[in-house]
PDB file of C-alpha atoms in Angstrom:
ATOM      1  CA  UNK A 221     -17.896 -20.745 -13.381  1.00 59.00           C
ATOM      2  CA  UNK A 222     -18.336 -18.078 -10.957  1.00 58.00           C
ATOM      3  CA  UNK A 223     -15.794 -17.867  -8.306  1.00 62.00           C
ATOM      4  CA  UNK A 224     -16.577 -17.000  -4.660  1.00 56.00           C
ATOM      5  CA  UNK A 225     -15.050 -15.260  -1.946  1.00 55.00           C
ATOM      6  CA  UNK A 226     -14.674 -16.545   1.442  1.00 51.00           C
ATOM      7  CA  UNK A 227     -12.379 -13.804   2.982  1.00 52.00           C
ATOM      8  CA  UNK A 228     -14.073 -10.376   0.797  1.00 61.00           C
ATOM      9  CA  UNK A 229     -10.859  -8.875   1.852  1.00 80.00           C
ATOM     10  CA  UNK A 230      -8.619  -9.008  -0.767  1.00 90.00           C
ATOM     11  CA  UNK A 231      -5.354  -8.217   1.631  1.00 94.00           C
ATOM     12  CA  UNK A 232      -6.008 -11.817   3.128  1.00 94.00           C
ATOM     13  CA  UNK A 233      -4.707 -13.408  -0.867  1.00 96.00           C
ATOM     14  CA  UNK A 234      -1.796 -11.588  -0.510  1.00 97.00           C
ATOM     15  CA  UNK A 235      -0.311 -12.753   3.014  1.00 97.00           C
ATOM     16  CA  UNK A 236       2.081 -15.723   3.676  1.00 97.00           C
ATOM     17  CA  UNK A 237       1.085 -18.348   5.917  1.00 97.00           C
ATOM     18  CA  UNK A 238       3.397 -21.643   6.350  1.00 97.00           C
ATOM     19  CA  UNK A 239       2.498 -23.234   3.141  1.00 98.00           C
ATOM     20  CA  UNK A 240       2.381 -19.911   1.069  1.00 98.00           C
ATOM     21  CA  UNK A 241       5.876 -18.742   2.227  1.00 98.00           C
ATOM     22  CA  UNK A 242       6.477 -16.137  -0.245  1.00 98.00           C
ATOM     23  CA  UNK A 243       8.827 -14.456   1.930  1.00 97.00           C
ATOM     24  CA  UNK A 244      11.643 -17.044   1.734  1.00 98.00           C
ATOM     25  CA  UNK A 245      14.713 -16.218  -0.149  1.00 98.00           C
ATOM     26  CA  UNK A 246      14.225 -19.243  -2.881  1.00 98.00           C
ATOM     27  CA  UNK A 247      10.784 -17.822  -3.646  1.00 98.00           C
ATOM     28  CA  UNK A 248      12.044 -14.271  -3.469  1.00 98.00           C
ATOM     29  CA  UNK A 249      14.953 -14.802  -5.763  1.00 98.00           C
ATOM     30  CA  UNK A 250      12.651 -16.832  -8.076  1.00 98.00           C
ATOM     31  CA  UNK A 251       9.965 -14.040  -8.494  1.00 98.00           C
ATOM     32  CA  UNK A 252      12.752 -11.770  -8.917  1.00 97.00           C
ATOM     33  CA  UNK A 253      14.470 -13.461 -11.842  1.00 97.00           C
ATOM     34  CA  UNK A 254      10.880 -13.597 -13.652  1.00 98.00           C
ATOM     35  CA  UNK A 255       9.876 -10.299 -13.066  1.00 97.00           C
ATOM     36  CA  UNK A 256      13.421  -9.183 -14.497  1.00 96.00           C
ATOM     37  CA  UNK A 257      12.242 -10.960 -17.620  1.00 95.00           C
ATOM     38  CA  UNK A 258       8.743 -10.136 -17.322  1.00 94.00           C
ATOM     39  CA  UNK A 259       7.738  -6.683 -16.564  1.00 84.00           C
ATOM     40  CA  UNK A 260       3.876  -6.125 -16.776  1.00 94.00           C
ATOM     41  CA  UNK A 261       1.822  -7.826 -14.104  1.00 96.00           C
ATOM     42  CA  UNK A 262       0.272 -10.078 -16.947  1.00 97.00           C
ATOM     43  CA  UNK A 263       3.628 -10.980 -18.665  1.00 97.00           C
ATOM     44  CA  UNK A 264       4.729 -12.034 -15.075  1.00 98.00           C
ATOM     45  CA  UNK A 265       1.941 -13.894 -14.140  1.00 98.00           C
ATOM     46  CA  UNK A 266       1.742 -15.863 -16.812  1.00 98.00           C
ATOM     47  CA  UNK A 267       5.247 -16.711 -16.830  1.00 98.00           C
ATOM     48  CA  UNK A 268       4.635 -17.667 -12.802  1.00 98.00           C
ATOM     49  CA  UNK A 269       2.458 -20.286 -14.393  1.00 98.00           C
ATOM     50  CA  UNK A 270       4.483 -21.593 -17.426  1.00 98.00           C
ATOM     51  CA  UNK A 271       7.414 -21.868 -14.875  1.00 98.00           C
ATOM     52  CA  UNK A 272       5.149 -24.247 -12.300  1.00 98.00           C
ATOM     53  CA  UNK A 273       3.736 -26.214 -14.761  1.00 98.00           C
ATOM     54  CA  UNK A 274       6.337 -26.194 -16.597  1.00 98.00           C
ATOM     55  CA  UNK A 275       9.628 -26.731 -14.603  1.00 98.00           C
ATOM     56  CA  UNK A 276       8.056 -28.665 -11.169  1.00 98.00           C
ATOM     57  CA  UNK A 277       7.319 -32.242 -11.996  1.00 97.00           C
ATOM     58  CA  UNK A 278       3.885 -33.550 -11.144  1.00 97.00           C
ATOM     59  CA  UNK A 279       5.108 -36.283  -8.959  1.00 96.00           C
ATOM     60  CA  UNK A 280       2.246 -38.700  -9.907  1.00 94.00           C
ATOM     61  CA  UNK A 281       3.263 -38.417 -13.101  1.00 95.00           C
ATOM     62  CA  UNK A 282       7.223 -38.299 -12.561  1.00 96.00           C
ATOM     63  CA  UNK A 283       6.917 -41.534 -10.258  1.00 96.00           C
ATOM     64  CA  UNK A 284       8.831 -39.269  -7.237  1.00 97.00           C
ATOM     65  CA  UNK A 285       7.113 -40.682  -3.992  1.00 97.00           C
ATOM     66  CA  UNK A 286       8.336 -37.262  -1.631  1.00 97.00           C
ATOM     67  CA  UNK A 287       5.374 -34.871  -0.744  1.00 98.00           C
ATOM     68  CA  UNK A 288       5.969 -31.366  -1.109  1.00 98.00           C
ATOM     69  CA  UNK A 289       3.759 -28.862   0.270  1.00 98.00           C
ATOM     70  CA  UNK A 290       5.431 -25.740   1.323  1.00 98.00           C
ATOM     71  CA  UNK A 291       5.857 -23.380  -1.859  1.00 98.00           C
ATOM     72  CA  UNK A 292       9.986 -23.082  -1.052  1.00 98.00           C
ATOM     73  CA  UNK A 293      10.225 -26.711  -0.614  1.00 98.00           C
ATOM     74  CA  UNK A 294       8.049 -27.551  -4.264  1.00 98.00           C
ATOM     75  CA  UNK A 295      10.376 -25.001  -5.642  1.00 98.00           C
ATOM     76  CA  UNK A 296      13.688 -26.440  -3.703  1.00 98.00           C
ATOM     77  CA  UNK A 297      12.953 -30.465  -4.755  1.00 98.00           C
ATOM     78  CA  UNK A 298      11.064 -29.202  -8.438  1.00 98.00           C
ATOM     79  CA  UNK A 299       8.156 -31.631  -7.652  1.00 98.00           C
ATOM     80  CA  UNK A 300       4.769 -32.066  -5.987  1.00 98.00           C
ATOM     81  CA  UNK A 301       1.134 -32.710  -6.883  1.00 97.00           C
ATOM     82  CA  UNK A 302      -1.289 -30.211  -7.524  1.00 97.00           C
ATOM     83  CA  UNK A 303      -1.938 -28.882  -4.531  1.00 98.00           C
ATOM     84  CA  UNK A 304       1.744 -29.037  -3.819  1.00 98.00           C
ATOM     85  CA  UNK A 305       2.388 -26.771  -7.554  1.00 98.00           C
ATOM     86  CA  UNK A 306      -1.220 -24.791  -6.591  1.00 98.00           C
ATOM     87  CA  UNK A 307       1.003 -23.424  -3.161  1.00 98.00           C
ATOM     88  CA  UNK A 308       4.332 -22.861  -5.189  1.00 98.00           C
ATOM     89  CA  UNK A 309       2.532 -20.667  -8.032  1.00 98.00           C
ATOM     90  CA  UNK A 310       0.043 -18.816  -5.388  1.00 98.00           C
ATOM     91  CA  UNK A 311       3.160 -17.771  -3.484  1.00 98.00           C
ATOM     92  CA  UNK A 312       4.711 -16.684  -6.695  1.00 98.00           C
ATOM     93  CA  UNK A 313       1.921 -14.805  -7.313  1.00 98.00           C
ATOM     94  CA  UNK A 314       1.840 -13.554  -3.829  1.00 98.00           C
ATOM     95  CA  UNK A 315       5.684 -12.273  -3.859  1.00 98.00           C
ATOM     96  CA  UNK A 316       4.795 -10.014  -6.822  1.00 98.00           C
ATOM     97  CA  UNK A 317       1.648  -8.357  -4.167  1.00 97.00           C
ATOM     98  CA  UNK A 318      -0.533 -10.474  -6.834  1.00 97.00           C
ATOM     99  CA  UNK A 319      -3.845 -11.522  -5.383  1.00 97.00           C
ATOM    100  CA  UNK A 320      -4.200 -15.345  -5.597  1.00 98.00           C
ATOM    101  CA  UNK A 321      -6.598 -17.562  -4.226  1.00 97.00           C
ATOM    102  CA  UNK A 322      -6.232 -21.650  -3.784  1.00 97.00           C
ATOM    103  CA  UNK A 323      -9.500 -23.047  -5.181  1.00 96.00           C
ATOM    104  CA  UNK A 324     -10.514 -27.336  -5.681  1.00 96.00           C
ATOM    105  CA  UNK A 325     -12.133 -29.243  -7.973  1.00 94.00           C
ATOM    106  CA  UNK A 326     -13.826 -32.167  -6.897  1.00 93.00           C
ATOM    107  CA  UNK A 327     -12.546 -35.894  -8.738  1.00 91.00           C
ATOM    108  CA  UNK A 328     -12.257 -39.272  -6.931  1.00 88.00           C
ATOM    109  CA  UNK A 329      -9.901 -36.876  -4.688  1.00 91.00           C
ATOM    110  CA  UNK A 330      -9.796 -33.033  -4.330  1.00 94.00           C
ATOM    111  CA  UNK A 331      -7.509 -30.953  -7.526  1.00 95.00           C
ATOM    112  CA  UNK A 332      -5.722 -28.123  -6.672  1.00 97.00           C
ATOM    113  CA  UNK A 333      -6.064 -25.295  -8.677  1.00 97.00           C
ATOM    114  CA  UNK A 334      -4.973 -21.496  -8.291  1.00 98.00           C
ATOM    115  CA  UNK A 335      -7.505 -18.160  -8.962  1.00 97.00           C
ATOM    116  CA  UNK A 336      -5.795 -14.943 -10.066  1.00 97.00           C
ATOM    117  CA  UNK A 337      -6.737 -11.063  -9.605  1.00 95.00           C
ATOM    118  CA  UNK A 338      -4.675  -9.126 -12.074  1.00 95.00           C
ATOM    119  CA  UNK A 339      -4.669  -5.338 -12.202  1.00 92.00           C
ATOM    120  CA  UNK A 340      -7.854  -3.899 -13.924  1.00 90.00           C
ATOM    121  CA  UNK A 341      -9.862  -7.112 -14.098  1.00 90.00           C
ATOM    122  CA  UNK A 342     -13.066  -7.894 -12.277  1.00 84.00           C
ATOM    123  CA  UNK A 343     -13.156 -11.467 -12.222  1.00 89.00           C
ATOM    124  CA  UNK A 344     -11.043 -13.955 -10.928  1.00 94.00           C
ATOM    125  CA  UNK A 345      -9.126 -16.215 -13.262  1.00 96.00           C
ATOM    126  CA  UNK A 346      -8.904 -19.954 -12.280  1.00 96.00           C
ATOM    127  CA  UNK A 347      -5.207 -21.752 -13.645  1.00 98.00           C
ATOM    128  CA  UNK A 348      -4.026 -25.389 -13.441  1.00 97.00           C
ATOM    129  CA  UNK A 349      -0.749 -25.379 -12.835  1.00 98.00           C
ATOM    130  CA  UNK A 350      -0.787 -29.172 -13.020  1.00 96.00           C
ATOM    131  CA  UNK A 351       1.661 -29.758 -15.636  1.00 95.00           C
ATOM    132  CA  UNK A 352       0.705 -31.155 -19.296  1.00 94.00           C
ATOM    133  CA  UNK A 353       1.440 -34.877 -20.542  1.00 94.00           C
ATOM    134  CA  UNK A 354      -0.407 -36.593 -23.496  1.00 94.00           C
ATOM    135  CA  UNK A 355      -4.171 -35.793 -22.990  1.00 92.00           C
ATOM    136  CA  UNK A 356      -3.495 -32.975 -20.833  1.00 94.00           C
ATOM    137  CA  UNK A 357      -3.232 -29.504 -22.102  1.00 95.00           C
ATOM    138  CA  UNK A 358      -3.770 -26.815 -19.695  1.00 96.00           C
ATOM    139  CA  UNK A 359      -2.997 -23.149 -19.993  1.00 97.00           C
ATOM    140  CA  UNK A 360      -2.655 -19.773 -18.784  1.00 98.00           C
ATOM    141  CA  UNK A 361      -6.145 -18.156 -19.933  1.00 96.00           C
ATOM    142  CA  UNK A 362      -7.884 -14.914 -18.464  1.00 94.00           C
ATOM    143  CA  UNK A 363     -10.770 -14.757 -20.381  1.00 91.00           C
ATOM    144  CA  UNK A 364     -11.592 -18.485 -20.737  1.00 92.00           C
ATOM    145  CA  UNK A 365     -10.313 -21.617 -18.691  1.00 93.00           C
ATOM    146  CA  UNK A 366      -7.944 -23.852 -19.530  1.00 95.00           C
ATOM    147  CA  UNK A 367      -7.891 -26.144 -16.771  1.00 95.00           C
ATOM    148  CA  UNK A 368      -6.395 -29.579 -16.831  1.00 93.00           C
ATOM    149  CA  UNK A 369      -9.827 -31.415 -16.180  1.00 90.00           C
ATOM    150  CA  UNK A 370     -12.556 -29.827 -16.994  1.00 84.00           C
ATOM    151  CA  UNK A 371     -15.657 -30.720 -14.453  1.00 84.00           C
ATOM    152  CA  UNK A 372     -19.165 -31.589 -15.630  1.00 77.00           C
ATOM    153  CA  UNK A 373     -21.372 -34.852 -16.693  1.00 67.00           C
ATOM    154  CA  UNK A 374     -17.805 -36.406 -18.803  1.00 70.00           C
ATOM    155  CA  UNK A 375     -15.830 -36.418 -15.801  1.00 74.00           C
ATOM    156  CA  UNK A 376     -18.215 -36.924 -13.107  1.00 80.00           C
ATOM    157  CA  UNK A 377     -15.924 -33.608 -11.631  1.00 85.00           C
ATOM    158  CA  UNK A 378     -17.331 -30.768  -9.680  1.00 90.00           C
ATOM    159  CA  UNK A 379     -16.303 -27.016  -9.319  1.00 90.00           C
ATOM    160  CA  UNK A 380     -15.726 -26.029  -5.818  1.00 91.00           C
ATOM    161  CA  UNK A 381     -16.264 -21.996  -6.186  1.00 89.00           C
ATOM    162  CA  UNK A 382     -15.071 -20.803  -2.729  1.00 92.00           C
ATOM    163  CA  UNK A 383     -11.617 -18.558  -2.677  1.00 95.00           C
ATOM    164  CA  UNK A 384      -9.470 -19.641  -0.033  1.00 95.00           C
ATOM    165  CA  UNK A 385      -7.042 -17.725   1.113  1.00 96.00           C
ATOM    166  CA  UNK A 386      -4.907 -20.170   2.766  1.00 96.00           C
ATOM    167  CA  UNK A 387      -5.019 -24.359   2.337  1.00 97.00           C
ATOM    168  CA  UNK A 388      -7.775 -26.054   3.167  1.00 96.00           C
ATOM    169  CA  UNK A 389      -6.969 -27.677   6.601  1.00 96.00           C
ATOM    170  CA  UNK A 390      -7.997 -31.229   5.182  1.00 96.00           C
ATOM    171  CA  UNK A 391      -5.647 -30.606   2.418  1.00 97.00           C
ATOM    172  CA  UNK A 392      -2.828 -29.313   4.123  1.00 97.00           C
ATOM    173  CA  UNK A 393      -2.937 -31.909   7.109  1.00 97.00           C
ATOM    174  CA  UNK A 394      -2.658 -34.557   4.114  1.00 97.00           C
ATOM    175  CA  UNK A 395      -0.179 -33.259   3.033  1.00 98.00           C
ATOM    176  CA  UNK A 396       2.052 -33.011   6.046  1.00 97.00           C
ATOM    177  CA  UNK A 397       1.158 -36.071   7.571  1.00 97.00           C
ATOM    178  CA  UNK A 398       1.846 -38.472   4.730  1.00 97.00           C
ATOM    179  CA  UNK A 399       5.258 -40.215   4.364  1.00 97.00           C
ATOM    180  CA  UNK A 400       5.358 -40.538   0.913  1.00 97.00           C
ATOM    181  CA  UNK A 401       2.750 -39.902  -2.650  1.00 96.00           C
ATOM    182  CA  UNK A 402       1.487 -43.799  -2.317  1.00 95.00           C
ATOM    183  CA  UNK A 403       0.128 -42.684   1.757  1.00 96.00           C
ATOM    184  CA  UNK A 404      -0.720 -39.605   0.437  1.00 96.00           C
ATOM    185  CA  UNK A 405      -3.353 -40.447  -2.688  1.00 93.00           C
ATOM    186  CA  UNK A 406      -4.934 -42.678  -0.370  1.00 95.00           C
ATOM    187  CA  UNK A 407      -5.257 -40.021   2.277  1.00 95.00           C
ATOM    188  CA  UNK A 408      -6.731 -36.789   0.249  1.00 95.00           C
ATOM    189  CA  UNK A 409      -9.769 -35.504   1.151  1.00 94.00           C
ATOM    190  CA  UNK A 410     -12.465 -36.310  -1.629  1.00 89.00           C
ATOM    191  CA  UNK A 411     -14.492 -33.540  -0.475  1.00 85.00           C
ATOM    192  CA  UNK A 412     -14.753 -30.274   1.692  1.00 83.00           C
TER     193      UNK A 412
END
C-alpha cells in the first residue's frame, strides 16, 4: 500500500501535540531505558513496538473499561485501544527524533495504526501495535506488513493512505469524550 503525506514536511511527525506528549518525563524515561538497550535507530524502533504491543493491554481484549488516549497516560495505566497504543508508540518514536505518522484502517470502526521513517529508507513502514491474542499475529516488518488485520475483499477493511501528523479530530474527540470503552466503541468514527 502506498502511504501518503498530508503535511510533506517531515518536521511536523516529529512534534508533540497533547496526545503525542513525548516530552513528559514517563515517556522520556521510557525511551531512555530502550534506547540504553537498543542502540541503532532500527534496534530501538522495533523494540518501541514489541514494548506497546507487548506490555500495554488492548483494553477490548483485557476487559478494562478506562479510555486512554494521551501517550503518558497509555503508558502510566498500561492499557488502551489501538488508537490509544498507535499515540503511545508514535510518541515513543517521536522522543527518539523518529519520524512517525498515525495512519487508519477502515473496519466496522476506524484501526489505529502507526507509519515509521527510519534513517536511510524511502518508504514509510506501517506497524500495528495492537497487541497479539489467538488469531492475531502482528509484527514489526519494514519491508513487508504485518498488520493485525489485513484490509481487502476477506475483511471487507479498507486502507486509509493519508499520514497524519497529529490525531484525527474525530478520533481524538472520541476518545476524550467517552466515559468508559463500552461509550467509546459505540462512539468511533467509522470513517474520515
Amino acid at each position: 500500500m502506498e502511504l501518503i503525506q498530508q503535511i510533506p514536511d517531515v518536521a511536523a511527525y516529529l512534534r508533540a501535540d497533547e496526545a503525542i506528549d513525548h516530552e513528559h518525563p514517563l515517556v522520556r524515561e521510557v525511551a531512555e531505558r530502550l534506547a540504553a538497550e537498543h542502540g541503532s535507530a532500527y534496534a530501538y524502533a522495533q523494540a518501541a513496538y514489541e514494548f506497546v504491543r507487548d506490555t500495554i493491554t488492548h483494553s477490548a481484549d483485557s476487559g478494562d473499561p478506562r479510555v486512554t488516549w494521551r501517550a503518558s497516560d497509555v503508558l502510566a495505566h498500561r492499557t488502551g485501544i489501538c488508537h490509544a497504543k498507535a499515540h503511545a508508540l508514535v510518541a515513543l518514536l517521536r522522543a527518539r527524533s523518529i519520524p512517525a505518522a498515525l495512519c487508519y484502517q477502515r473496519f466496522e470502526v476506524l484501526h489505529g495504526l502507526v507509519a515509521v521513517k527510519l534513517p536511510g529508507r524511502a518508504v514509510w513502514a506501517r506497524q500495528d501495535p495492537r497487541g497479539n491474542k489467538p488469531g492475531i499475529d502482528a509484527r514489526f516488518a519494514l519491508d513487508e506488513e504485518r498488520l493485525a488485520f489485513p484490509a481487502g475483499e476477506e475483511s471487507n477493511g479498507v486502507d486509509c493512505p493519508v499520514l497524519y501528523a497529529e490525531p484525527h479530530p474525530a478520533v481524538l474527540d472520541a476518545l476524550r469524550t467517552a466515559p468508559d470503552r463500552s461509550i467509546l466503541m459505540k462512539t468511533l468514527p467509522t470513517q474520515l
